[in-house]
Tab-separated table of C-alpha atoms and ligand atoms in Angstrom:
chain	number	residue	atom	x	y	z
A	1	MET	CA	-0.124	4.934	7.058
A	2	LEU	CA	-0.618	8.221	9.071
A	3	ASN	CA	-3.619	9.323	10.503
A	4	PHE	CA	-6.464	11.706	8.873
A	5	THR	CA	-9.533	12.192	8.653
A	6	TYR	CA	-11.548	11.501	6.243
A	7	ASP	CA	-15.285	13.318	5.390
A	8	ILE	CA	-16.234	13.829	1.772
A	9	PRO	CA	-19.635	15.886	2.168
A	10	THR	CA	-20.492	16.094	-1.736
A	11	ARG	CA	-23.142	14.304	-3.339
A	12	ILE	CA	-22.126	13.024	-6.202
A	13	HIS	CA	-25.074	12.460	-8.842
A	14	PHE	CA	-23.026	9.704	-11.705
A	15	GLY	CA	-24.727	8.925	-15.404
A	16	ARG	CA	-26.300	9.930	-18.020
A	17	GLY	CA	-29.704	12.067	-17.559
A	18	GLU	CA	-28.327	13.254	-14.274
A	19	ILE	CA	-28.651	16.975	-14.815
A	20	LYS	CA	-32.845	15.772	-13.176
A	21	ALA	CA	-31.119	16.536	-10.118
A	22	LEU	CA	-30.297	20.087	-10.145
A	23	SER	CA	-33.614	21.463	-9.322
A	24	GLY	CA	-34.393	19.336	-6.239
A	25	GLU	CA	-30.689	20.174	-5.190
A	26	LEU	CA	-31.190	23.994	-5.680
A	27	GLU	CA	-34.212	23.824	-3.905
A	28	THR	CA	-32.983	22.608	-0.422
A	29	CYS	CA	-30.008	25.268	-0.785
A	30	ALA	CA	-30.607	28.303	-2.660
A	31	LYS	CA	-32.085	31.649	-3.242
A	32	LYS	CA	-30.059	33.525	-5.210
A	33	VAL	CA	-27.763	31.567	-7.649
A	34	LEU	CA	-24.550	33.106	-9.720
A	35	VAL	CA	-24.093	30.485	-12.841
A	36	VAL	CA	-20.035	30.666	-13.421
A	37	THR	CA	-19.222	29.542	-16.978
A	38	GLY	CA	-16.435	29.481	-19.016
A	39	GLN	CA	-15.644	30.462	-22.851
A	40	GLY	CA	-18.008	29.324	-24.225
A	41	SER	CA	-18.115	25.692	-25.109
A	42	VAL	CA	-21.250	24.591	-22.405
A	43	LYS	CA	-23.262	27.640	-24.621
A	44	ARG	CA	-22.643	25.565	-27.921
A	45	ASN	CA	-23.178	22.397	-26.856
A	46	GLY	CA	-26.481	22.787	-25.061
A	47	ILE	CA	-25.349	21.961	-21.301
A	48	PHE	CA	-25.647	25.689	-19.997
A	49	ASN	CA	-29.624	25.094	-22.216
A	50	ASP	CA	-30.121	22.231	-19.212
A	51	VAL	CA	-28.602	23.989	-16.440
A	52	VAL	CA	-31.024	27.634	-16.842
A	53	ARG	CA	-33.943	24.938	-17.863
A	54	GLU	CA	-33.617	23.173	-14.242
A	55	ILE	CA	-33.111	26.232	-12.472
A	56	LYS	CA	-36.276	27.928	-13.889
A	57	LYS	CA	-38.053	24.419	-12.733
A	58	ALA	CA	-36.455	24.693	-9.246
A	59	GLY	CA	-37.857	28.392	-9.629
A	60	ILE	CA	-34.638	30.600	-8.443
A	61	PRO	CA	-33.755	34.035	-9.312
A	62	PHE	CA	-29.500	33.327	-10.924
A	63	VAL	CA	-26.791	36.151	-12.611
A	64	GLU	CA	-24.181	34.821	-14.616
A	65	LEU	CA	-21.225	35.243	-14.686
A	66	THR	CA	-19.195	34.103	-18.347
A	67	GLY	CA	-15.871	34.208	-20.130
A	68	ILE	CA	-14.084	32.066	-17.190
A	69	LYS	CA	-9.852	31.156	-18.847
A	70	PRO	CA	-8.235	28.276	-17.983
A	71	ASN	CA	-5.547	29.092	-15.549
A	72	PRO	CA	-8.228	30.998	-14.248
A	73	ARG	CA	-7.025	34.787	-12.693
A	74	LEU	CA	-8.013	36.612	-10.162
A	75	LYS	CA	-9.129	39.657	-12.002
A	76	SER	CA	-12.111	37.294	-12.753
A	77	VAL	CA	-12.086	35.846	-8.756
A	78	TYR	CA	-12.954	39.470	-8.339
A	79	ARG	CA	-15.906	40.896	-10.301
A	80	GLY	CA	-17.385	37.436	-9.713
A	81	ILE	CA	-17.072	38.741	-5.432
A	82	GLU	CA	-18.740	42.037	-6.338
A	83	ILE	CA	-21.478	39.964	-8.271
A	84	CYS	CA	-22.181	38.384	-5.136
A	85	LYS	CA	-22.867	41.100	-3.061
A	86	ALA	CA	-24.377	43.442	-5.203
A	87	GLU	CA	-26.997	40.414	-6.318
A	88	GLY	CA	-27.313	39.079	-2.243
A	89	VAL	CA	-25.776	36.062	-4.004
A	90	ASP	CA	-26.878	33.454	-1.354
A	91	PHE	CA	-25.227	29.794	-3.672
A	92	ILE	CA	-22.444	29.786	-6.854
A	93	LEU	CA	-22.831	26.422	-9.666
A	94	ALA	CA	-20.003	26.286	-11.696
A	95	VAL	CA	-20.937	24.513	-14.786
A	96	GLY	CA	-17.313	23.902	-16.052
A	97	GLY	CA	-14.754	22.298	-16.167
A	98	GLY	CA	-11.414	22.635	-13.055
A	99	SER	CA	-10.939	26.366	-14.131
A	100	VAL	CA	-14.863	27.577	-13.531
A	101	ILE	CA	-14.863	25.452	-10.674
A	102	ASP	CA	-11.715	26.325	-8.952
A	103	ALA	CA	-12.973	30.452	-10.093
A	104	SER	CA	-16.200	29.757	-8.083
A	105	LYS	CA	-14.022	28.580	-4.818
A	106	ALA	CA	-12.455	31.448	-5.207
A	107	ILE	CA	-15.515	33.816	-5.316
A	108	ALA	CA	-17.022	31.476	-2.222
A	109	ALA	CA	-14.465	32.209	0.052
A	110	GLY	CA	-13.942	36.424	-1.734
A	111	ALA	CA	-17.820	36.518	-0.782
A	112	LYS	CA	-18.161	36.719	2.555
A	113	TYR	CA	-14.405	37.699	3.565
A	114	LYS	CA	-13.855	41.399	4.306
A	115	ASN	CA	-10.038	42.189	2.909
A	116	ASP	CA	-8.589	40.725	-0.291
A	117	VAL	CA	-9.549	36.968	-1.098
A	118	TRP	CA	-5.920	36.798	-2.441
A	119	ASP	CA	-4.691	36.912	0.764
A	120	PHE	CA	-6.243	33.323	1.338
A	121	PHE	CA	-3.352	32.338	-1.232
A	122	THR	CA	-0.434	33.586	0.012
A	123	LYS	CA	-1.075	34.499	3.662
A	124	ASP	CA	-1.565	32.501	6.753
A	125	VAL	CA	-5.465	33.200	6.558
A	126	VAL	CA	-8.502	30.471	7.733
A	127	CYS	CA	-11.520	30.946	6.059
A	128	THR	CA	-14.244	30.956	7.928
A	129	GLU	CA	-17.249	31.182	5.754
A	130	ALA	CA	-17.924	30.481	2.178
A	131	VAL	CA	-20.695	30.563	-0.170
A	132	PRO	CA	-21.876	27.322	-0.597
A	133	LEU	CA	-21.725	25.803	-4.086
A	134	GLY	CA	-22.440	23.303	-6.920
A	135	ALA	CA	-20.776	22.169	-9.981
A	136	VAL	CA	-22.081	20.600	-13.205
A	137	LEU	CA	-18.613	19.039	-14.144
A	138	THR	CA	-17.497	19.090	-17.948
A	139	LEU	CA	-14.574	17.457	-18.478
A	140	ALA	CA	-12.973	15.056	-16.132
A	141	ALA	CA	-9.464	16.161	-15.017
A	142	THR	CA	-8.083	17.745	-11.700
A	143	GLY	CA	-10.747	16.412	-9.384
A	144	SER	CA	-12.569	20.015	-8.233
A	145	GLU	CA	-15.780	18.848	-7.877
A	146	MET	CA	-15.188	16.707	-4.877
A	147	ASN	CA	-12.134	17.936	-3.040
A	148	SER	CA	-11.369	21.063	-1.075
A	149	TYR	CA	-8.631	23.347	-3.290
A	150	GLY	CA	-9.111	26.035	-5.898
A	151	VAL	CA	-6.199	26.921	-7.917
A	152	ILE	CA	-6.080	30.632	-8.887
A	153	THR	CA	-3.304	33.174	-11.283
A	154	LYS	CA	-2.610	36.859	-10.193
A	155	GLU	CA	-1.467	37.277	-14.254
A	156	ASP	CA	0.399	40.986	-12.741
A	157	THR	CA	2.563	38.960	-10.730
A	158	GLU	CA	2.470	35.773	-12.329
A	159	ARG	CA	1.799	33.603	-9.618
A	160	LYS	CA	-0.067	30.988	-10.296
A	161	LEU	CA	-1.075	29.456	-6.307
A	162	ALA	CA	-3.265	27.369	-4.734
A	163	PHE	CA	-5.760	27.544	-1.501
A	164	GLY	CA	-8.174	24.658	0.137
A	165	THR	CA	-10.626	24.659	2.867
A	166	PRO	CA	-13.178	22.446	3.458
A	167	LEU	CA	-15.826	25.372	3.200
A	168	VAL	CA	-15.988	25.570	-0.440
A	169	ARG	CA	-15.458	22.274	-1.162
A	170	PRO	CA	-18.838	21.366	-3.545
A	171	VAL	CA	-22.356	20.392	-1.949
A	172	PHE	CA	-23.011	18.621	-5.161
A	173	SER	CA	-21.451	17.881	-8.341
A	174	ILE	CA	-23.043	16.641	-11.653
A	175	LEU	CA	-21.429	13.773	-13.286
A	176	ASP	CA	-22.913	13.356	-16.810
A	177	PRO	CA	-20.062	11.028	-18.966
A	178	GLU	CA	-22.139	12.546	-21.811
A	179	TYR	CA	-21.145	16.081	-20.579
A	180	THR	CA	-17.382	15.166	-21.571
A	181	TYR	CA	-18.407	14.633	-25.126
A	182	THR	CA	-17.410	17.592	-26.755
A	183	VAL	CA	-14.526	17.399	-25.195
A	184	ASN	CA	-11.310	17.996	-28.117
A	185	LYS	CA	-8.543	15.934	-27.873
A	186	TYR	CA	-6.239	17.960	-26.815
A	187	HIS	CA	-7.990	18.625	-23.664
A	188	THR	CA	-9.005	14.984	-22.938
A	189	SER	CA	-5.499	13.772	-23.590
A	190	ALA	CA	-4.854	16.647	-20.945
A	191	GLY	CA	-6.748	15.842	-18.322
A	192	ILE	CA	-5.645	12.085	-19.036
A	193	VAL	CA	-2.211	12.505	-18.498
A	194	ASP	CA	-3.907	15.142	-14.797
A	195	ILE	CA	-5.437	12.333	-13.742
A	196	MET	CA	-2.800	10.060	-13.601
A	197	VAL	CA	-0.692	12.294	-12.425
A	198	HIS	CA	-2.543	13.128	-9.443
A	199	ILE	CA	-2.294	9.509	-8.900
A	200	PHE	CA	1.676	9.427	-8.585
A	201	GLU	CA	1.678	12.678	-6.600
A	202	GLU	CA	0.198	10.312	-3.523
A	203	TYR	CA	1.711	7.202	-5.437
A	204	PHE	CA	4.930	8.034	-5.033
A	205	SER	CA	4.787	9.205	-1.585
A	206	ALA	CA	5.888	7.566	2.244
A	207	PRO	CA	4.794	5.697	4.357
A	208	PRO	CA	5.108	2.458	1.859
A	209	THR	CA	2.667	0.846	4.197
A	210	ALA	CA	-0.192	2.900	2.701
A	211	VAL	CA	-1.271	-0.620	0.637
A	212	VAL	CA	-5.262	0.016	0.642
A	213	GLN	CA	-4.605	3.170	-1.143
A	214	ASP	CA	-1.403	2.278	-3.388
A	215	ARG	CA	-3.739	-0.612	-4.750
A	216	ILE	CA	-6.587	1.462	-4.850
A	217	ALA	CA	-4.449	3.801	-7.254
A	218	GLU	CA	-3.242	1.116	-9.636
A	219	ALA	CA	-6.558	-0.037	-10.273
A	220	LEU	CA	-7.252	3.794	-11.166
A	221	LEU	CA	-4.561	4.188	-13.399
A	222	LYS	CA	-4.405	0.758	-15.480
A	223	VAL	CA	-8.742	1.948	-15.742
A	224	CYS	CA	-6.832	5.788	-17.113
A	225	ILE	CA	-3.895	3.215	-18.930
A	226	LYS	CA	-7.140	1.322	-20.670
A	227	TYR	CA	-9.453	3.241	-21.087
A	228	GLY	CA	-7.621	6.845	-21.741
A	229	PRO	CA	-6.898	5.772	-25.497
A	230	ILE	CA	-10.393	4.640	-26.011
A	231	ALA	CA	-11.966	8.158	-24.967
A	232	CYS	CA	-9.855	10.092	-26.977
A	233	LYS	CA	-10.472	7.787	-30.252
A	234	LYS	CA	-13.909	7.461	-29.385
A	235	PRO	CA	-15.390	10.866	-27.576
A	236	LYS	CA	-19.194	9.497	-27.545
A	237	ASP	CA	-17.983	6.330	-26.090
A	238	TYR	CA	-19.350	6.225	-22.947
A	239	GLU	CA	-18.737	3.745	-20.909
A	240	ALA	CA	-14.434	5.367	-21.673
A	241	ARG	CA	-15.359	8.759	-21.250
A	242	ALA	CA	-17.628	7.440	-17.402
A	243	ASN	CA	-14.753	5.479	-16.077
A	244	ILE	CA	-12.398	8.199	-16.874
A	245	LEU	CA	-14.546	10.877	-15.401
A	246	TRP	CA	-15.609	8.645	-11.706
A	247	ALA	CA	-10.800	8.083	-12.282
A	248	GLY	CA	-10.990	11.784	-12.254
A	249	THR	CA	-13.050	12.161	-8.994
A	250	LEU	CA	-11.406	9.167	-6.923
A	251	ALA	CA	-8.159	10.852	-8.114
A	252	LEU	CA	-7.990	13.612	-5.568
A	253	ASN	CA	-10.656	13.684	-3.176
A	254	GLY	CA	-8.798	12.146	-0.113
A	255	LEU	CA	-8.708	8.442	-0.874
A	256	LEU	CA	-5.701	7.964	-2.054
A	257	GLY	CA	-3.875	10.601	-0.071
A	258	ASN	CA	-4.907	10.396	3.254
A	259	GLY	CA	-2.871	8.058	5.275
A	260	LYS	CA	-0.001	9.549	2.340
A	261	SER	CA	2.668	11.738	2.592
A	262	GLY	CA	1.833	13.312	-1.018
A	263	ASP	CA	4.841	14.782	-2.935
A	264	TRP	CA	3.414	17.519	-5.511
A	265	ALA	CA	6.894	17.953	-7.130
A	266	SER	CA	5.421	18.070	-10.206
A	267	HIS	CA	2.135	20.285	-9.692
A	268	GLY	CA	4.544	22.537	-8.141
A	269	ILE	CA	6.546	23.493	-11.195
A	270	GLU	CA	3.769	22.674	-13.498
A	271	HIS	CA	2.526	25.768	-11.752
A	272	GLU	CA	5.457	27.576	-12.103
A	273	ILE	CA	5.181	26.917	-15.878
A	274	SER	CA	1.845	27.912	-16.509
A	275	ALA	CA	1.935	30.807	-14.510
A	276	ILE	CA	4.142	32.979	-16.734
A	277	TYR	CA	3.759	31.351	-20.535
A	278	ASP	CA	-0.057	29.832	-19.652
A	279	ILE	CA	0.140	26.342	-20.905
A	280	THR	CA	-2.183	23.599	-20.900
A	281	HIS	CA	-1.486	22.195	-17.163
A	282	GLY	CA	-2.306	18.090	-17.992
A	283	VAL	CA	-0.014	19.638	-20.893
A	284	GLY	CA	2.947	20.837	-18.440
A	285	LEU	CA	2.667	17.642	-16.578
A	286	GLY	CA	2.742	14.977	-19.475
A	287	ILE	CA	5.973	17.007	-19.891
A	288	ILE	CA	7.173	17.243	-16.642
A	289	VAL	CA	5.922	14.329	-14.959
A	290	PRO	CA	8.548	11.889	-17.223
A	291	ASN	CA	11.902	13.427	-16.695
A	292	TRP	CA	10.588	14.322	-12.623
A	293	MET	CA	10.560	10.257	-12.259
A	294	LYS	CA	14.160	9.701	-14.153
A	295	VAL	CA	16.311	12.992	-11.891
A	296	VAL	CA	13.962	11.550	-8.420
A	297	LEU	CA	14.952	7.859	-9.366
A	298	SER	CA	17.645	6.521	-7.284
A	299	LYS	CA	18.631	3.102	-4.487
A	300	ASN	CA	16.014	4.569	-2.051
A	301	THR	CA	13.449	4.990	-4.741
A	302	LEU	CA	14.156	1.532	-6.326
A	303	ASP	CA	11.130	-0.203	-4.507
A	304	LYS	CA	8.507	1.862	-5.383
A	305	PHE	CA	9.517	2.084	-9.124
A	306	VAL	CA	9.694	-1.618	-9.108
A	307	GLU	CA	5.724	-1.845	-8.029
A	308	PHE	CA	4.771	0.626	-10.155
A	309	GLY	CA	6.849	-0.820	-13.815
A	310	ILE	CA	5.067	-4.732	-12.370
A	311	ASN	CA	1.514	-3.915	-11.304
A	312	VAL	CA	0.935	-0.814	-13.374
A	313	TRP	CA	2.424	-1.545	-16.755
A	314	ASP	CA	2.984	-5.396	-16.389
A	315	VAL	CA	6.329	-5.455	-16.608
A	316	ASP	CA	8.863	-8.672	-16.778
A	317	LYS	CA	8.897	-9.356	-12.697
A	318	ASP	CA	12.110	-11.235	-13.450
A	319	LYS	CA	13.776	-8.423	-15.537
A	320	GLY	CA	16.314	-6.837	-12.431
A	321	LYS	CA	15.305	-4.279	-10.817
A	322	GLU	CA	16.618	-1.080	-12.566
A	323	LYS	CA	15.661	-2.330	-15.735
A	324	ILE	CA	12.018	-2.733	-14.623
A	325	ALA	CA	12.277	0.582	-13.086
A	326	ASN	CA	13.581	2.699	-16.526
A	327	ILE	CA	11.000	0.083	-19.019
A	328	ALA	CA	8.242	1.809	-16.399
A	329	ILE	CA	9.395	5.325	-16.597
A	330	GLU	CA	10.016	4.700	-20.957
A	331	LYS	CA	6.188	3.500	-20.629
A	332	THR	CA	4.784	6.209	-18.859
A	333	ARG	CA	6.463	8.373	-21.284
A	334	ASP	CA	5.340	6.798	-24.352
A	335	PHE	CA	2.024	6.236	-22.541
A	336	PHE	CA	2.140	10.428	-22.916
A	337	THR	CA	2.947	11.158	-25.827
A	338	ALA	CA	0.166	7.800	-28.058
A	339	LEU	CA	-2.058	10.044	-26.170
A	340	GLY	CA	-1.221	12.862	-27.770
A	341	VAL	CA	-0.386	15.693	-25.571
A	342	PRO	CA	3.348	17.442	-26.698
A	343	SER	CA	5.912	15.840	-24.833
A	344	LYS	CA	8.596	18.992	-24.939
A	345	LEU	CA	8.494	22.274	-23.125
A	346	SER	CA	9.553	23.478	-26.955
A	347	ALA	CA	6.402	22.322	-28.553
A	348	VAL	CA	4.369	24.429	-26.256
A	349	SER	CA	7.069	27.056	-26.374
A	350	VAL	CA	8.611	27.680	-23.658
A	351	PRO	CA	11.649	28.501	-23.863
A	352	GLN	CA	14.807	27.880	-21.179
A	353	ASP	CA	15.875	31.593	-20.660
A	354	ARG	CA	13.028	31.374	-17.160
A	355	PHE	CA	13.735	28.403	-15.397
A	356	ARG	CA	15.956	29.194	-12.311
A	357	ASP	CA	13.194	31.696	-11.652
A	358	MET	CA	10.845	28.919	-12.753
A	359	ALA	CA	12.900	26.908	-9.966
A	360	LYS	CA	12.930	29.589	-7.338
A	361	GLY	CA	9.113	29.844	-7.417
A	362	ALA	CA	8.189	27.182	-6.753
A	363	ILE	CA	10.569	26.761	-3.971
A	364	GLU	CA	9.359	30.552	-2.497
A	365	SER	CA	5.794	28.882	-2.865
A	366	TYR	CA	5.775	25.529	-1.508
A	367	GLY	CA	8.433	25.333	1.186
A	368	GLN	CA	9.556	21.948	0.461
A	369	VAL	CA	9.466	21.368	-3.423
A	370	GLY	CA	8.675	17.066	-3.292
A	371	SER	CA	8.770	14.778	-0.412
A	372	PHE	CA	9.541	11.622	-2.211
A	373	LYS	CA	12.976	13.040	-2.722
A	374	LYS	CA	12.641	16.337	-2.080
A	375	LEU	CA	13.710	18.649	-4.834
A	376	SER	CA	17.235	21.359	-4.324
A	377	GLU	CA	17.447	24.319	-7.158
A	378	GLU	CA	19.524	22.495	-9.425
A	379	ASP	CA	16.782	19.175	-9.481
A	380	ILE	CA	14.047	21.763	-10.651
A	381	VAL	CA	16.379	22.724	-13.317
A	382	LYS	CA	17.820	19.831	-14.796
A	383	ILE	CA	14.106	18.260	-14.826
A	384	LEU	CA	12.987	21.313	-16.715
A	385	THR	CA	15.876	21.555	-19.324
A	386	PHE	CA	15.192	17.615	-19.225
A	387	SER	CA	12.003	18.550	-20.548
A	388	LEU	CA	13.271	21.232	-23.318
B	401	LIG	O1	-13.975	27.586	-21.130
B	401	LIG	P1	-14.953	26.728	-21.464
B	401	LIG	O2	-15.446	27.369	-22.901
B	401	LIG	O3	-15.504	25.824	-20.713
B	401	LIG	O4	-13.456	25.640	-23.064
B	401	LIG	C1	-12.755	25.091	-22.075
B	401	LIG	C2	-12.041	25.262	-21.881
B	401	LIG	O5	-11.133	25.474	-22.773
B	401	LIG	C3	-13.527	23.476	-22.587
B	401	LIG	N1	-14.200	22.693	-22.422
B	401	LIG	C4	-14.307	22.402	-20.723
B	401	LIG	N2	-15.651	21.824	-20.525
B	401	LIG	C5	-15.795	21.285	-21.732
B	401	LIG	C6	-15.026	21.957	-22.975
B	401	LIG	N3	-15.266	22.263	-24.415
B	401	LIG	C7	-16.580	21.087	-24.964
B	401	LIG	N4	-16.569	20.828	-24.534
B	401	LIG	C8	-16.789	20.560	-23.343
B	401	LIG	N5	-17.867	19.661	-21.991
B	401	LIG	O6	-12.022	22.568	-22.153
B	401	LIG	C9	-10.976	23.452	-21.880
B	401	LIG	C10	-9.657	23.542	-20.548
B	401	LIG	O7	-10.660	23.799	-19.160
B	401	LIG	P2	-10.323	23.997	-17.508
B	401	LIG	O8	-11.433	24.201	-17.029
B	401	LIG	O9	-9.074	25.002	-18.124
B	401	LIG	O10	-9.254	22.276	-17.823
B	401	LIG	P3	-8.553	21.765	-16.736
B	401	LIG	O11	-10.508	20.784	-16.135
B	401	LIG	O12	-8.378	20.866	-17.081
B	401	LIG	O13	-9.043	22.749	-15.226
B	401	LIG	C11	-7.481	23.059	-15.111
B	401	LIG	C12	-7.573	24.063	-13.797
B	401	LIG	O14	-6.960	23.237	-13.281
B	401	LIG	C13	-6.895	23.241	-12.259
B	401	LIG	C14	-4.597	23.979	-13.136
B	401	LIG	O15	-3.530	24.179	-12.339
B	401	LIG	C15	-5.735	24.791	-14.034
B	401	LIG	O16	-5.981	25.749	-13.354
B	401	LIG	N6	-6.273	22.064	-11.064
B	401	LIG	C16	-6.962	22.565	-10.153
B	401	LIG	C17	-7.246	21.365	-9.256
B	401	LIG	C18	-7.548	21.877	-7.895
B	401	LIG	N7	-8.598	22.576	-7.866
B	401	LIG	O17	-8.427	20.554	-7.191
B	401	LIG	C19	-6.393	20.054	-9.270
B	401	LIG	C20	-5.410	20.412	-10.676
B	401	LIG	O18	-4.009	19.917	-10.332
B	401	LIG	C21	-4.602	21.304	-11.343
B	401	LIG	O19	-3.739	22.759	-10.994
B	402	LIG	ZN1	-3.903	18.515	-11.641
């Protein structure tokens, strides 16, 4: 196992009605709040009203930034930074999914930085100060509610990049499974795929001796396999929504990744696709990942796929290693298809003509793409071509 320091000070208020914790949280850390929301879902489903009631209970003034799009854009981050500076905002409250939380993180960092916030994504600039933020999560997927990363798209240059600093990890996050009841089937299933792929990115990486992380990873994958289809079929099933929600948080808060090298190739490739074609992140991953598995399966990686097949997909251990590995990959693909996510890039209108640009872009953005198997430009083009 690799060395690590584990420090996740985000307070989680989990469960039905936990929005009641919001006023107390704000009273201790805010004098003026910027409330950041997406394209209207929280206003339609009543979550925003709950939030406003709590803010009023705390007696704290607030201003709003609305309209954050999925795959949040740098332009909206600039808008948020301007509001923070003009209004003297000292706390940011993200109310939404990963896109709203990520935009809030970039605003938090940018509001305390004298130059362009995009520097944090593209240059070796360390963030030294940020406006503190909290989150009311409404969609199970990214883990942004308890991690220190944010992903932003700069539309004019077609770059979608991540930045990270513990300074933007939410001080608190409120996770009420009932708040995810209104997420439609498309985004519910995309979120489940995203959660599972976060686990894969950590699971399929060295060293093989980080056994604690890998056994927890397998347990979380089994939770997704059990409760994912239920959440899709019965959107108001509390236990399904609750288990998926908590699995999503644990999948990307350091619990599985610390002590491991992480792979992140599939994310690197997906971010290149959604930077250009603005597709749903989890959908892109669901298309890419089974083909990534096919390309990285080799005699060096075989044992891990065998472990995956037996421990996660209950494949008969007497079947022979290569067969087990291939069955596991097909079961993964079939599971994603059964959840209802598209299985081909052509189904989400992504043509083949820019595959080479995407491969180059991923290598340019990440230096090295993948560690379980380091991917060459040709490997990435092959994965994309298999995904067509
Ligand atoms: O915009 P609104 O109206 O809020 O609607 C959203 C959006 O259309 C809707 N939604 C959210 N909660 C809802 C709801 N609809 C009904 N009821 C609710 N309760 O769902 C749609 C998708 O929302 P979005 O926030 O975009 O989804 P997600 O949470 O999957 O976030 C995706 C973004 O996060 C990045 C992705 O790349 C993408 O940009 N990621 C962030 C990570 C991180 N910070 O650690 C890691 C991930 O790997 C990922 O890259
Ligand atoms: Zn992801």
